[in-house]
Coordinates of N, CA, C and O and ligand atoms in Angstrom, one line a residue:
X1 N 34.5 -37.0 -84.1 CA 34.4 -38.0 -85.3 C 33.6 -39.2 -84.9 O 33.9 -39.8 -83.8
X2 N 32.7 -39.6 -85.7 CA 32.0 -40.8 -85.4 C 32.9 -42.0 -85.7 O 33.6 -42.0 -86.7
X3 N 32.8 -43.0 -84.9 CA 33.6 -44.2 -85.1 C 33.1 -45.0 -86.3 O 31.9 -45.3 -86.5
X4 N 34.0 -45.3 -87.2 CA 33.7 -46.1 -88.4 C 33.8 -47.6 -88.1 O 34.9 -48.1 -87.9
X5 N 32.7 -48.3 -88.0 CA 32.7 -49.7 -87.6 C 33.4 -50.6 -88.6 O 33.6 -51.8 -88.3
X6 N 33.7 -50.1 -89.8 CA 34.3 -50.9 -90.9 C 35.7 -50.6 -91.1 O 36.3 -51.0 -92.1
X7 N 36.4 -49.8 -90.2 CA 37.8 -49.5 -90.4 C 38.6 -50.8 -90.2 O 38.1 -51.8 -89.7
X8 N 39.8 -50.8 -90.7 CA 40.6 -52.1 -90.8 C 40.9 -52.7 -89.5 O 40.9 -53.9 -89.3
X9 N 41.0 -51.9 -88.5 CA 41.3 -52.5 -87.1 C 40.0 -53.0 -86.5 O 40.1 -54.0 -85.8
X10 N 38.9 -52.4 -86.8 CA 37.6 -53.0 -86.4 C 37.4 -54.4 -87.0 O 36.9 -55.3 -86.4
X11 N 37.8 -54.5 -88.3 CA 37.7 -55.8 -89.0 C 38.7 -56.8 -88.3 O 38.3 -58.0 -88.2
X12 N 39.8 -56.4 -87.9 CA 40.8 -57.3 -87.2 C 40.1 -57.8 -85.9 O 40.1 -58.9 -85.6
X13 N 39.5 -56.8 -85.2 CA 38.9 -57.1 -83.9 C 37.7 -58.1 -84.0 O 37.5 -58.9 -83.2
X14 N 37.0 -57.9 -85.1 CA 35.8 -58.8 -85.4 C 36.3 -60.2 -85.9 O 35.5 -61.1 -86.0
X15 N 37.6 -60.3 -86.3 CA 38.1 -61.6 -86.8 C 37.8 -61.7 -88.3 O 38.0 -62.8 -88.9
X16 N 37.4 -60.6 -88.9 CA 37.1 -60.7 -90.4 C 38.4 -60.7 -91.2 O 38.4 -61.3 -92.3
X17 N 39.5 -60.1 -90.7 CA 40.8 -60.2 -91.4 C 41.8 -60.6 -90.3 O 41.6 -60.3 -89.1
X18 N 42.9 -61.3 -90.7 CA 43.9 -61.8 -89.7 C 44.8 -60.7 -89.3 O 44.9 -59.6 -90.0
X19 N 45.5 -60.9 -88.2 CA 46.7 -60.1 -87.8 C 47.8 -60.9 -87.3 O 47.5 -62.1 -86.9
X20 N 48.9 -60.4 -87.2 CA 50.1 -61.1 -86.7 C 50.2 -60.7 -85.2 O 50.9 -59.8 -84.8
X21 N 49.4 -61.4 -84.4 CA 49.2 -61.0 -83.0 C 50.5 -61.2 -82.1 O 51.2 -62.2 -82.2
X22 N 50.7 -60.1 -81.3 CA 51.8 -60.1 -80.4 C 51.3 -60.3 -78.9 O 52.0 -60.9 -78.1
X23 N 50.1 -59.8 -78.6 CA 49.6 -59.8 -77.3 C 48.1 -59.6 -77.3 O 47.6 -58.8 -78.2
X24 N 47.4 -60.2 -76.4 CA 46.0 -60.0 -76.2 C 45.6 -60.1 -74.8 O 46.1 -61.0 -74.1
X25 N 44.8 -59.2 -74.3 CA 44.2 -59.2 -73.0 C 42.7 -59.0 -73.2 O 42.2 -58.9 -74.3
X26 N 42.0 -58.9 -72.1 CA 40.5 -58.7 -72.2 C 40.1 -57.5 -73.0 O 39.2 -57.5 -73.8
X27 N 40.9 -56.4 -72.8 CA 40.4 -55.1 -73.4 C 41.4 -54.6 -74.4 O 41.2 -53.4 -74.9
X28 N 42.5 -55.3 -74.7 CA 43.6 -54.7 -75.6 C 44.1 -55.8 -76.5 O 44.2 -57.0 -76.1
X29 N 44.5 -55.4 -77.7 CA 45.1 -56.3 -78.7 C 46.4 -55.6 -79.2 O 46.4 -54.3 -79.4
X30 N 47.4 -56.4 -79.5 CA 48.6 -55.8 -80.1 C 49.1 -56.8 -81.2 O 49.0 -58.0 -81.1
X31 N 49.5 -56.2 -82.3 CA 50.0 -57.0 -83.5 C 51.0 -56.2 -84.2 O 51.2 -55.0 -84.1
X32 N 51.8 -57.0 -85.1 CA 52.8 -56.4 -85.8 C 52.2 -55.5 -87.0 O 51.3 -56.0 -87.6
X33 N 52.9 -54.4 -87.2 CA 52.4 -53.5 -88.3 C 52.7 -54.2 -89.6 O 53.8 -54.8 -89.8
X34 N 51.8 -54.1 -90.5 CA 51.9 -54.8 -91.8 C 52.9 -54.2 -92.7 O 53.5 -54.9 -93.6
X35 N 53.3 -53.0 -92.4 CA 54.3 -52.3 -93.2 C 55.3 -51.6 -92.3 O 55.3 -50.4 -92.1
X36 N 56.2 -52.4 -91.7 CA 57.0 -51.9 -90.6 C 57.9 -50.8 -90.9 O 58.6 -50.9 -92.0
X37 N 58.0 -49.8 -90.1 CA 58.9 -48.7 -90.3 C 60.2 -48.8 -89.5 O 61.0 -47.9 -89.5
X38 N 60.4 -49.9 -88.8 CA 61.6 -50.2 -88.0 C 61.6 -51.7 -87.8 O 60.6 -52.4 -88.1
X39 N 62.8 -52.3 -87.4 CA 62.9 -53.7 -87.2 C 61.8 -54.3 -86.3 O 61.3 -55.4 -86.5
X40 N 61.4 -53.5 -85.3 CA 60.2 -53.9 -84.5 C 59.2 -52.8 -84.6 O 59.5 -51.6 -84.4
X41 N 58.0 -53.1 -85.0 CA 56.9 -52.1 -85.2 C 55.6 -52.8 -84.8 O 55.0 -53.6 -85.6
X42 N 55.2 -52.5 -83.6 CA 54.0 -53.1 -83.0 C 52.9 -52.1 -82.8 O 53.2 -50.9 -82.4
X43 N 51.7 -52.4 -83.1 CA 50.6 -51.5 -82.9 C 49.8 -52.1 -81.7 O 49.5 -53.3 -81.7
X44 N 49.5 -51.2 -80.8 CA 48.6 -51.6 -79.6 C 47.3 -50.9 -79.7 O 47.3 -49.6 -79.9
X45 N 46.2 -51.6 -79.6 CA 44.9 -51.0 -79.8 C 44.0 -51.4 -78.7 O 44.0 -52.6 -78.2
X46 N 43.1 -50.5 -78.2 CA 42.0 -51.0 -77.3 C 41.0 -51.7 -78.1 O 40.8 -51.5 -79.3
X47 N 40.3 -52.7 -77.5 CA 39.2 -53.4 -78.2 C 38.0 -52.5 -78.4 O 37.1 -52.8 -79.2
X48 N 37.8 -51.5 -77.6 CA 36.7 -50.7 -77.6 C 36.8 -49.7 -78.8 O 37.8 -49.5 -79.4
X49 N 35.6 -49.1 -79.2 CA 35.5 -48.3 -80.5 C 35.9 -46.8 -80.2 O 35.1 -46.0 -80.2
X50 N 37.2 -46.6 -80.1 CA 37.7 -45.2 -79.9 C 38.5 -44.7 -81.1 O 39.3 -45.5 -81.6
X51 N 38.2 -43.6 -81.6 CA 38.7 -43.1 -82.9 C 40.2 -42.7 -82.7 O 41.0 -42.9 -83.7
X52 N 40.5 -42.1 -81.6 CA 41.9 -41.6 -81.5 C 42.2 -41.4 -80.0 O 41.4 -41.7 -79.1
X53 N 43.4 -40.9 -79.7 CA 43.9 -40.9 -78.3 C 43.0 -40.0 -77.4 O 42.8 -40.3 -76.3
X54 N 42.5 -38.9 -78.0 CA 41.7 -38.0 -77.2 C 40.4 -38.7 -76.9 O 39.9 -38.6 -75.7
X55 N 39.8 -39.3 -77.9 CA 38.5 -40.1 -77.6 C 38.8 -41.2 -76.6 O 38.0 -41.3 -75.6
X56 N 39.9 -41.9 -76.7 CA 40.2 -43.0 -75.7 C 40.4 -42.4 -74.3 O 39.8 -42.9 -73.4
X57 N 41.2 -41.3 -74.2 CA 41.5 -40.8 -72.9 C 40.3 -40.1 -72.3 O 40.1 -40.1 -71.1
X58 N 39.3 -39.6 -73.1 CA 38.1 -38.9 -72.6 C 37.0 -39.9 -72.3 O 36.3 -39.7 -71.3
X59 N 36.9 -41.0 -73.1 CA 35.7 -41.8 -73.0 C 35.9 -43.2 -72.6 O 34.9 -43.9 -72.3
X60 N 37.1 -43.8 -72.7 CA 37.3 -45.1 -72.2 C 37.2 -45.2 -70.7 O 37.5 -44.3 -70.0
X61 N 36.7 -46.4 -70.2 CA 36.6 -46.6 -68.8 C 38.0 -46.6 -68.1 O 39.0 -46.9 -68.8
X62 N 38.1 -46.5 -66.8 CA 39.3 -46.6 -66.1 C 39.9 -48.0 -66.3 O 41.1 -48.2 -66.5
X63 N 39.1 -49.0 -66.4 CA 39.5 -50.4 -66.6 C 40.2 -50.5 -68.0 O 41.2 -51.2 -68.1
X64 N 39.5 -50.0 -69.0 CA 40.1 -50.0 -70.3 C 41.4 -49.3 -70.4 O 42.4 -49.8 -71.1
X65 N 41.5 -48.2 -69.8 CA 42.7 -47.4 -69.8 C 43.8 -48.1 -69.1 O 45.0 -48.2 -69.5
X66 N 43.5 -48.7 -67.9 CA 44.5 -49.4 -67.1 C 45.0 -50.6 -67.9 O 46.2 -50.9 -67.9
X67 N 44.1 -51.3 -68.5 CA 44.4 -52.5 -69.3 C 45.4 -52.1 -70.5 O 46.3 -52.8 -70.7
X68 N 45.0 -51.0 -71.1 CA 45.8 -50.6 -72.3 C 47.3 -50.3 -71.9 O 48.2 -50.8 -72.5
X69 N 47.4 -49.5 -70.8 CA 48.8 -49.1 -70.4 C 49.6 -50.3 -69.8 O 50.8 -50.4 -69.9
X70 N 48.8 -51.2 -69.1 CA 49.5 -52.4 -68.6 C 50.0 -53.2 -69.8 O 51.1 -53.8 -69.8
X71 N 49.2 -53.3 -70.9 CA 49.6 -54.0 -72.1 C 50.9 -53.4 -72.7 O 51.8 -54.1 -73.1
X72 N 50.9 -52.1 -72.8 CA 52.0 -51.4 -73.4 C 53.3 -51.7 -72.6 O 54.3 -52.0 -73.1
X73 N 53.1 -51.7 -71.3 CA 54.3 -52.0 -70.4 C 54.8 -53.4 -70.6 O 56.0 -53.6 -70.7
X74 N 53.8 -54.3 -70.6 CA 54.2 -55.7 -70.7 C 54.9 -56.0 -72.1 O 55.9 -56.7 -72.2
X75 N 54.3 -55.4 -73.1 CA 54.9 -55.6 -74.5 C 56.3 -55.0 -74.5 O 57.2 -55.7 -75.1
X76 N 56.4 -53.8 -74.0 CA 57.8 -53.2 -74.1 C 58.8 -54.1 -73.4 O 59.9 -54.2 -73.8
X77 N 58.4 -54.7 -72.3 CA 59.3 -55.5 -71.5 C 59.5 -56.9 -72.2 O 60.6 -57.3 -72.5
X78 N 58.4 -57.6 -72.5 CA 58.5 -58.9 -73.0 C 59.1 -59.0 -74.4 O 59.7 -60.0 -74.8
X79 N 58.9 -58.0 -75.2 CA 59.4 -58.0 -76.6 C 60.8 -57.3 -76.7 O 61.3 -57.2 -77.8
X80 N 61.4 -57.0 -75.5 CA 62.7 -56.5 -75.5 C 62.9 -55.0 -75.9 O 64.0 -54.5 -76.0
X81 N 61.8 -54.4 -76.2 CA 61.9 -53.0 -76.7 C 62.5 -52.1 -75.6 O 63.1 -51.1 -75.9
X82 N 62.2 -52.4 -74.3 CA 62.6 -51.5 -73.2 C 64.1 -51.6 -72.9 O 64.6 -50.7 -72.2
X83 N 64.8 -52.6 -73.5 CA 66.2 -52.8 -73.2 C 67.0 -51.6 -73.7 O 67.8 -51.0 -73.0
X84 N 66.8 -51.3 -75.0 CA 67.6 -50.1 -75.5 C 66.7 -48.9 -75.8 O 67.2 -47.9 -76.3
X85 N 65.5 -49.1 -75.6 CA 64.5 -48.0 -75.8 C 63.7 -48.1 -77.1 O 64.1 -48.9 -78.0
X86 N 62.7 -47.3 -77.2 CA 61.8 -47.4 -78.3 C 61.1 -46.0 -78.4 O 61.2 -45.2 -77.5
X87 N 60.3 -45.9 -79.5 CA 59.5 -44.7 -79.6 C 58.0 -45.1 -79.7 O 57.7 -46.1 -80.4
X88 N 57.2 -44.4 -79.0 CA 55.7 -44.6 -79.1 C 55.1 -43.4 -79.8 O 55.4 -42.3 -79.4
X89 N 54.2 -43.7 -80.7 CA 53.6 -42.6 -81.5 C 52.1 -42.9 -81.6 O 51.7 -44.0 -81.9
X90 N 51.3 -41.8 -81.4 CA 49.9 -41.9 -81.6 C 49.5 -40.8 -82.6 O 49.3 -39.7 -82.2
X91 N 49.5 -41.2 -83.9 CA 49.1 -40.2 -84.9 C 47.6 -39.9 -84.7 O 46.8 -40.8 -84.5
X92 N 47.3 -38.6 -84.8 CA 46.0 -38.2 -84.4 C 45.4 -37.2 -85.5 O 46.0 -36.1 -85.7
X93 N 44.4 -37.6 -86.2 CA 43.7 -36.7 -87.1 C 44.5 -36.3 -88.3 O 45.5 -36.9 -88.6
X94 N 44.0 -35.4 -89.0 CA 44.5 -35.0 -90.3 C 46.0 -34.5 -90.2 O 46.9 -35.0 -90.9
X95 N 46.2 -33.6 -89.3 CA 47.6 -33.0 -89.2 C 48.5 -34.1 -88.6 O 49.8 -34.0 -88.9
X96 N 48.0 -35.0 -87.8 CA 48.8 -36.0 -87.3 C 49.1 -37.2 -88.2 O 49.9 -38.1 -87.9
X97 N 48.5 -37.1 -89.4 CA 48.7 -38.2 -90.4 C 48.1 -39.5 -90.0 O 48.5 -40.6 -90.5
X98 N 47.0 -39.5 -89.3 CA 46.3 -40.8 -88.9 C 45.6 -41.3 -90.1 O 44.8 -40.6 -90.7
X99 N 45.9 -42.6 -90.4 CA 45.2 -43.2 -91.5 C 44.1 -44.2 -91.1 O 43.1 -44.3 -91.8
X100 N 44.3 -44.8 -90.0 CA 43.3 -45.8 -89.5 C 42.5 -45.1 -88.3 O 43.2 -44.8 -87.3
X101 N 41.2 -44.9 -88.5 CA 40.5 -44.2 -87.4 C 40.0 -45.0 -86.2 O 38.9 -45.0 -85.8
X102 N 40.9 -45.8 -85.7 CA 40.8 -46.6 -84.5 C 42.0 -46.3 -83.7 O 43.1 -46.6 -84.2
X103 N 41.9 -45.8 -82.5 CA 43.1 -45.4 -81.7 C 44.1 -46.6 -81.7 O 43.8 -47.7 -81.4
X104 N 45.4 -46.2 -82.0 CA 46.5 -47.2 -81.9 C 47.7 -46.5 -81.5 O 48.0 -45.3 -81.9
X105 N 48.5 -47.2 -80.7 CA 49.8 -46.7 -80.4 C 50.9 -47.5 -81.1 O 50.9 -48.7 -81.0
X106 N 51.7 -46.8 -81.9 CA 52.8 -47.4 -82.6 C 54.0 -47.6 -81.6 O 54.3 -46.6 -80.9
X107 N 54.6 -48.7 -81.5 CA 55.8 -48.9 -80.7 C 56.9 -49.3 -81.7 O 56.8 -50.3 -82.4
X108 N 57.9 -48.5 -81.8 CA 59.0 -48.6 -82.8 C 60.3 -48.8 -82.1 O 60.7 -48.0 -81.3
X109 N 61.0 -49.9 -82.5 CA 62.3 -50.1 -81.9 C 63.2 -51.1 -82.7 O 62.9 -51.3 -83.9
X110 N 64.2 -51.6 -82.0 CA 65.1 -52.6 -82.7 C 66.3 -51.9 -83.4 O 67.2 -52.6 -83.8
X111 N 66.3 -50.6 -83.4 CA 67.4 -49.8 -83.9 C 67.2 -48.4 -83.5 O 66.1 -48.0 -83.2
X112 N 68.2 -47.5 -83.6 CA 67.9 -46.1 -83.3 C 66.9 -45.6 -84.3 O 67.0 -45.8 -85.5
X113 N 65.9 -44.9 -83.7 CA 64.7 -44.5 -84.5 C 64.9 -43.2 -85.3 O 64.1 -42.9 -86.2
X114 N 65.9 -42.4 -84.9 CA 66.2 -41.2 -85.6 C 65.4 -40.0 -85.1 O 64.9 -40.0 -84.0
X115 N 65.4 -39.0 -86.0 CA 64.8 -37.7 -85.5 C 63.3 -37.9 -85.3 O 62.6 -38.8 -85.9
X116 N 62.8 -37.1 -84.4 CA 61.4 -37.2 -84.0 C 60.4 -36.8 -85.1 O 59.3 -37.3 -85.2
X117 N 60.9 -35.9 -86.0 CA 60.0 -35.4 -87.0 C 60.7 -35.1 -88.3 O 61.8 -34.7 -88.3
X118 N 60.0 -35.5 -89.4 CA 60.5 -35.1 -90.7 C 59.4 -34.3 -91.4 O 58.3 -34.4 -91.1
X119 N 59.8 -33.5 -92.3 CA 58.9 -32.6 -93.0 C 58.4 -33.3 -94.3 O 57.6 -32.7 -95.1
X120 N 58.9 -34.6 -94.6 CA 58.5 -35.3 -95.8 C 57.0 -35.5 -95.9 O 56.4 -35.9 -94.9
Ligands
LIG201 P1 48.4 -44.4 -88.8 O1 48.9 -43.7 -90.0 O2 49.0 -44.0 -87.5 O3 46.9 -44.5 -88.8 O4 48.9 -45.9 -88.9 C1 48.2 -47.0 -89.4 C2 49.2 -48.2 -89.5 O5 48.4 -49.3 -89.7 C3 50.2 -48.1 -90.6 O6 51.5 -48.1 -90.0 C4 49.9 -49.3 -91.4 O7 51.0 -49.9 -91.9 C5 49.2 -50.2 -90.4 N1 48.2 -51.2 -91.0 C6 47.3 -51.0 -91.9 N2 46.6 -52.1 -92.2 C7 47.1 -53.1 -91.3 C8 46.9 -54.5 -91.1 N3 45.9 -55.1 -91.8 N4 47.6 -55.1 -90.2 C9 48.6 -54.5 -89.5 N5 48.9 -53.2 -89.7 C10 48.2 -52.5 -90.6

């Protein structure tokens, strides 16, 4: 899939639209989901133009990948998600239900998150 330079997260990264920022490093940004599915719902995104987790894992540099996972770890600890646990989700492509074509990891917590999958 070709990266869409005008997707909503690309616009956030360009500063064209605001976000409720939780964390930022040189190569990674995290912000609260605009439509939270749990008491805590944070999205972690690389700043580089990667469409999904496969694109990111295949094509991002080692520095970008290390920065991303360091950010996930720091956010999980600093935001208290790691105390009682949380769920991380990377929706991917059509069957994965991905709506925004810029790789993002959902971090969901703050209460028991329930079953891993629903057929709804
Ligand atoms: P996905 O279905 O995995 O692509 O998830 C996209 C997520 O982006 C959804 O949970 C949306 O609520 C969230 N979202 C869409 N627009 C924004 C925005 N402007 N700021 C924060 N989160 C957003």
